[in-house]
CSV table of C-alpha atoms in Angstrom, one decimal:
chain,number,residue,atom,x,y,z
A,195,UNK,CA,142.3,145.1,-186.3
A,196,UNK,CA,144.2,145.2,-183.2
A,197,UNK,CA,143.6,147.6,-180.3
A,198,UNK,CA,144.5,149.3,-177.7
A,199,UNK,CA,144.9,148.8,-174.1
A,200,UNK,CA,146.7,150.9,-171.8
A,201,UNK,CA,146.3,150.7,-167.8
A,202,UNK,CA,145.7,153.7,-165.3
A,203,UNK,CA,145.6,154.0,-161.7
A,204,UNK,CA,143.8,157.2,-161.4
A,205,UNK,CA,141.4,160.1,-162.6
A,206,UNK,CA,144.5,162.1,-163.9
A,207,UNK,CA,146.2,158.8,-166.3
A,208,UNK,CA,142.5,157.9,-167.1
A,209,UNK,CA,141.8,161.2,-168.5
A,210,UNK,CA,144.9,161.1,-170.3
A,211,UNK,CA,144.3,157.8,-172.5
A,212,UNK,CA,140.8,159.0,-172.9
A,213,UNK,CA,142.0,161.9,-175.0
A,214,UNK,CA,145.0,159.8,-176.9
A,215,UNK,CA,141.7,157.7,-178.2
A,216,UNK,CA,142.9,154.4,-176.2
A,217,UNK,CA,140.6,151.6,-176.9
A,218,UNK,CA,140.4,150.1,-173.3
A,219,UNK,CA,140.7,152.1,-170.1
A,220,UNK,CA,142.0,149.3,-167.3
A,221,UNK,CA,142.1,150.6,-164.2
A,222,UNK,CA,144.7,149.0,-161.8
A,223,UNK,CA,146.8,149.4,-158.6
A,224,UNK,CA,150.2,148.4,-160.4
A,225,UNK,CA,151.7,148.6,-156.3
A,226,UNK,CA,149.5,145.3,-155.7
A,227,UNK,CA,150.4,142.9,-157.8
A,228,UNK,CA,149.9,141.9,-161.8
A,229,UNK,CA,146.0,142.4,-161.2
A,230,UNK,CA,146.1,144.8,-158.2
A,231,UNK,CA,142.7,145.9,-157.2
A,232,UNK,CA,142.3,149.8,-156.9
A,233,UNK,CA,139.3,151.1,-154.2
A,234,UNK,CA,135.7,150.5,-155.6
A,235,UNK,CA,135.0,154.3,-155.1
A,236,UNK,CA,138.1,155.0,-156.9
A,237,UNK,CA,137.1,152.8,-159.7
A,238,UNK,CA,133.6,154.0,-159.6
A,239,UNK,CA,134.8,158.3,-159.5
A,240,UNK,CA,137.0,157.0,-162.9
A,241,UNK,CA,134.0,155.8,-164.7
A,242,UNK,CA,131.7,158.5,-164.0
A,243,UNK,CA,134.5,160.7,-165.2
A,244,UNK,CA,134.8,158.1,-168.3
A,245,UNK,CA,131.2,158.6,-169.1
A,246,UNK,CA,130.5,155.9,-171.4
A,247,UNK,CA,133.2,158.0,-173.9
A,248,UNK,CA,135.7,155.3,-173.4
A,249,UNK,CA,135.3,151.1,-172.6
A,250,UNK,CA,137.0,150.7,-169.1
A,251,UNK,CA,137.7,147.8,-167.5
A,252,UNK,CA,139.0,146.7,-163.9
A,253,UNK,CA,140.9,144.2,-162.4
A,254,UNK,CA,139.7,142.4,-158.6
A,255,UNK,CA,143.2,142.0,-157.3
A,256,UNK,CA,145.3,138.7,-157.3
A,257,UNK,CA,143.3,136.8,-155.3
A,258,UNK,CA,143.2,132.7,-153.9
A,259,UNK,CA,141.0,130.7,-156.4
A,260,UNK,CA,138.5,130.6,-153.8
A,261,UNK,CA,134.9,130.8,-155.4
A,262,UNK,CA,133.3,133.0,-152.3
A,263,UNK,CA,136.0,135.6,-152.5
A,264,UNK,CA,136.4,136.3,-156.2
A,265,UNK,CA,132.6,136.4,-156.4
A,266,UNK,CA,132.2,139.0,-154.1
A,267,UNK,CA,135.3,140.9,-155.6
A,268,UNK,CA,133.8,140.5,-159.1
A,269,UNK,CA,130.3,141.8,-157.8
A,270,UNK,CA,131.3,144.9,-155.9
A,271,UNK,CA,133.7,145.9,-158.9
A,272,UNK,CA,130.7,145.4,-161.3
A,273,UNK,CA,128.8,147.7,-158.9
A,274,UNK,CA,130.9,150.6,-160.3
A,275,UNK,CA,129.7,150.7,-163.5
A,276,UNK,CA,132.9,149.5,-165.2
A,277,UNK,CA,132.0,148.0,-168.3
A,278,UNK,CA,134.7,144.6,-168.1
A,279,UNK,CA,135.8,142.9,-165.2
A,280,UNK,CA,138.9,140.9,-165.7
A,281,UNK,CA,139.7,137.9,-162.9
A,282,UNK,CA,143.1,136.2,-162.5
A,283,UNK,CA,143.3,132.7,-162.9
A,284,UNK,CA,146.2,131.1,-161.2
A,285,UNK,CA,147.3,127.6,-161.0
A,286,UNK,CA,144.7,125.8,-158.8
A,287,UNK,CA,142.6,122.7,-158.7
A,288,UNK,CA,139.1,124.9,-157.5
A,289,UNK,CA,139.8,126.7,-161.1
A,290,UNK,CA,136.6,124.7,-162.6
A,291,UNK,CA,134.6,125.3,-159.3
A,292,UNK,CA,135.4,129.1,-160.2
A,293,UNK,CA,134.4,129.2,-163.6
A,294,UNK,CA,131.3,127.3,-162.5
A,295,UNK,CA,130.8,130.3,-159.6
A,296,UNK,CA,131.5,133.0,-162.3
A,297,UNK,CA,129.3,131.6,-164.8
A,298,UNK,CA,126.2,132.7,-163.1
A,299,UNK,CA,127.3,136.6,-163.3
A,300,UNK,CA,128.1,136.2,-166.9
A,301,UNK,CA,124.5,135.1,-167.1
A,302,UNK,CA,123.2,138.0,-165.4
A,303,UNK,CA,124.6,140.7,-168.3
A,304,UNK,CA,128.3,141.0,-166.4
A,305,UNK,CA,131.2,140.9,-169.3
A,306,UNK,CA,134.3,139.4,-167.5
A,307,UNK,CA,137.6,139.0,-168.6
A,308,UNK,CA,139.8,135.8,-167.5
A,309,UNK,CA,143.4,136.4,-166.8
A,310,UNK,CA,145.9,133.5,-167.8
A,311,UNK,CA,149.8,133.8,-167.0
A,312,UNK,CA,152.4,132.8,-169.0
A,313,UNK,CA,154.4,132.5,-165.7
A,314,UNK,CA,152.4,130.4,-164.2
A,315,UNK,CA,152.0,126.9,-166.6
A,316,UNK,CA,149.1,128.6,-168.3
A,317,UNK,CA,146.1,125.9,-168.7
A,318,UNK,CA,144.9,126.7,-172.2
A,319,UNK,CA,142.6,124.0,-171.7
A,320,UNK,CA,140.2,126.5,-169.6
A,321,UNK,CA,139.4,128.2,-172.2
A,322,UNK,CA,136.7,126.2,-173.7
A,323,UNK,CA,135.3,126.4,-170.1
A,324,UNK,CA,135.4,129.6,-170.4
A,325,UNK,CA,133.9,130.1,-173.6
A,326,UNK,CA,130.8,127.3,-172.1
A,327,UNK,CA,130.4,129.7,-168.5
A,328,UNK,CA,129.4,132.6,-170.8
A,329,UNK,CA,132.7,134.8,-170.2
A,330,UNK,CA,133.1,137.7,-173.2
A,331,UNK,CA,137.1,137.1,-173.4
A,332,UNK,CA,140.3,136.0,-172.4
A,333,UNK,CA,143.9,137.5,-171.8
A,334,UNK,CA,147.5,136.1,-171.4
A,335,UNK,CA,149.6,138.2,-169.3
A,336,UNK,CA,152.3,137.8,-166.7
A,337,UNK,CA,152.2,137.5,-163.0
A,338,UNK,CA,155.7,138.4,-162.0
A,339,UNK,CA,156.8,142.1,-162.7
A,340,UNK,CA,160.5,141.2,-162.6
A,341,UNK,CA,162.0,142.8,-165.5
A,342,UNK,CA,161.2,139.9,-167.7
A,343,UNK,CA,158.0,140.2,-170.5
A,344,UNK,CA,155.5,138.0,-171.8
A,345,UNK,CA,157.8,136.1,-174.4
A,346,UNK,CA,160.7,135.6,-171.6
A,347,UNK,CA,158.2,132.9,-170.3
A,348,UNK,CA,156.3,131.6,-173.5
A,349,UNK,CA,157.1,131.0,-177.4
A,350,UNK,CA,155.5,133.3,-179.8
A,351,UNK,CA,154.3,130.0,-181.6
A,352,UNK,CA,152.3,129.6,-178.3
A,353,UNK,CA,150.5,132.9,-177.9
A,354,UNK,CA,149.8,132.5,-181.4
A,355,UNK,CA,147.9,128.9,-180.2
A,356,UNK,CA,146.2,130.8,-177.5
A,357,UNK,CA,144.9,133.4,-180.2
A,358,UNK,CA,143.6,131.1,-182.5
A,359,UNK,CA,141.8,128.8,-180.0
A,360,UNK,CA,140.5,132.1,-178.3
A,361,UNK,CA,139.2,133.4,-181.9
A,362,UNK,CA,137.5,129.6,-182.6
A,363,UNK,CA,135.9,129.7,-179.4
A,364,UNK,CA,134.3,133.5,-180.5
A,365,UNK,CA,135.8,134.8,-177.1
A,366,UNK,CA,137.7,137.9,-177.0
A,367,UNK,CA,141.6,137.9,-176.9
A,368,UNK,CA,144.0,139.6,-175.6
A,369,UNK,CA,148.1,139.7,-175.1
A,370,UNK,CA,150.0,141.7,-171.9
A,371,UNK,CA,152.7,141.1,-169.6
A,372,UNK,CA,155.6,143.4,-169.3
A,373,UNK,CA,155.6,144.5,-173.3
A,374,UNK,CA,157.9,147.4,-174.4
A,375,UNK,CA,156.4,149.1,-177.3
A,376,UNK,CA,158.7,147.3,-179.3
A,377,UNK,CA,156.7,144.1,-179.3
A,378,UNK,CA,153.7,145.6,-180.9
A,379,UNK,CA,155.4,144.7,-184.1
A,380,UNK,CA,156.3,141.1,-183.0
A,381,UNK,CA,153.0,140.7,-181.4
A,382,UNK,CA,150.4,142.2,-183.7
A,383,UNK,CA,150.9,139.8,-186.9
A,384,UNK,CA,149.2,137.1,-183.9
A,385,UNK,CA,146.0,139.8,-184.7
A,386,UNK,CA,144.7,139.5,-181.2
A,387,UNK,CA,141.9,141.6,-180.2
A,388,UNK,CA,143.2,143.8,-178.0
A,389,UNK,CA,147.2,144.2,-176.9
A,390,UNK,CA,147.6,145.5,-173.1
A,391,UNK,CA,150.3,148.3,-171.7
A,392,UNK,CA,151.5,149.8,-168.6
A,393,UNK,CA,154.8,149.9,-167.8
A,394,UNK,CA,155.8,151.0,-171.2
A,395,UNK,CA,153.8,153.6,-170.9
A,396,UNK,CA,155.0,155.2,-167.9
A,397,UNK,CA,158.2,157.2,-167.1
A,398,UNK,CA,161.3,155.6,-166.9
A,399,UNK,CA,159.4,152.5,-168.4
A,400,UNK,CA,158.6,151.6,-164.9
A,401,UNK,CA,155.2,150.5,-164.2
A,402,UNK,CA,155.2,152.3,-160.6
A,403,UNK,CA,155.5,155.4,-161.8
A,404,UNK,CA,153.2,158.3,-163.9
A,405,UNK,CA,152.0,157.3,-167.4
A,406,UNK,CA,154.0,159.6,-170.1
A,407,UNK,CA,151.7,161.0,-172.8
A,408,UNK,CA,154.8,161.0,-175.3
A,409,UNK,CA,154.9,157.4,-174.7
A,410,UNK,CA,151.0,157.0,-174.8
A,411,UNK,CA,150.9,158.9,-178.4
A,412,UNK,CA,154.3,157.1,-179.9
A,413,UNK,CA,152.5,153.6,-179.8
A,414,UNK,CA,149.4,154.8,-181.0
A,415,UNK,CA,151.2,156.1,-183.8
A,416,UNK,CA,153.1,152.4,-183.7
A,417,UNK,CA,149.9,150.9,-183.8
A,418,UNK,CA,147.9,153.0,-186.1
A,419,UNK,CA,150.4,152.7,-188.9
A,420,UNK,CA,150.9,149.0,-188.1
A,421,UNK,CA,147.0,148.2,-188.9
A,422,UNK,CA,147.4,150.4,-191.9
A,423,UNK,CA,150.3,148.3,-193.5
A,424,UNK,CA,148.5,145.0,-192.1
A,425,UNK,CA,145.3,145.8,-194.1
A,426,UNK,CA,147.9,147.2,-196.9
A,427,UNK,CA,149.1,143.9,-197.0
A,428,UNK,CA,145.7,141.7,-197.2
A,429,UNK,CA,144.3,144.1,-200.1
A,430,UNK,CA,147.6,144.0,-202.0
């Protein structure tokens, strides 16, 4: 069954999509980037507020594939408590040397989350390095916040690929990248884990601006009803 994921960028949106029942609380500075970082005591006064009520996740910011840097990033976000940490992984030949780096945190207990874009010639080949350094799951999502969504830049037929290798390799998957609420019906027969919202969500349908609850409960509803007709349709 596919769930929820809806990002926040503060105590006031996280206490919201705790109460609509959202599956995944990502918190994120949409003003900085696809995978903008928000202040570790930020992060850390949203979790305590959380409580364990709620999964929540973080993101470290878009940062160089440089091993030193998105260690320490990935450290001092795991320091607030956040259950997942999710890291960007943009075109780059140190991507392995990365991975390698990372590896040693998934060892230690840390759940991380790699971030491929469909904007950026995705390497779909990482994932079974992934799946070998001990990361919990994997996401496809789009760098560029330009008005154009996940399937401007990719064919359904290849998220669909990047599902099912994702599924084989027992990591955890996930779809995001501009969506309107409209693609949870295109999306969801892919069955991924886990499909991710912001800007949808939020007034105007810009991703800048305040999350709006009538939004947040009309694609639950979407959702909920979606799963229902999905497992209709298995038993039938």
């Amino acid at each position: 069954m596919t769930k929820l994921l809806a990002s926040v960028k503060d105590k006031h949106e996280a206490l919201m999509v705790l109460n609509a029942g959202v599956d995944i609380i990502d918190l994120k500075n949409p003003d900085q980037g696809a995978l903008g970082a928000l202040r570790y005591e930020d992060i850390a006064e949203i979790v305590a507020l959380v409580n364990g009520a709620g999964i929540t996740s973080a993101t470290i910011g878009d940062l160089p594939m440089v091993p030193e840097l998105i260690v320490q990033a990935m450290q001092s976000t795991a320091e607030t408590g956040v259950d997942i940490v999710k890291v960007g992984f943009f075109p780059s030949a140190r991507s392995l040397e990365c991975i390698e780096a990372i590896s040693a945190l998934n060892q230690n207990g840390m759940k991380v989350v790699a971030v491929l874009f469909a904007d950026r010639h995705p390497d779909f080949g990482l994932l079974d390095h992934f799946k070998h350094a001990g990361f919990f799951g994997v996401m496809l999502d789009t760098a560029g916040k330009d008005g154009r969504h996940l399937l401007d830049h990719l064919p359904l037929s290849k998220a669909g690929v990047f599902i099912e290798q994702a599924k084989a390799l027992g990591l955890v998957s996930g779809l995001a990248g501009s969506l309107r609420l409209d693609h949870l019906h295109v999306l969801k027969p892919l069955n991924p884990d886990y499909i991710g919202f912001r800007g949808a969500l939020c007034d105007e349908a810009d991703r800048k601006l305040a999350l709006c609850d009538t939004r947040l409960q009309t694609l639950k509803s979407m959702l909920h009803k979606n799963n229902i007709a999905m497992q209709n349709a298995v038993h039938a």
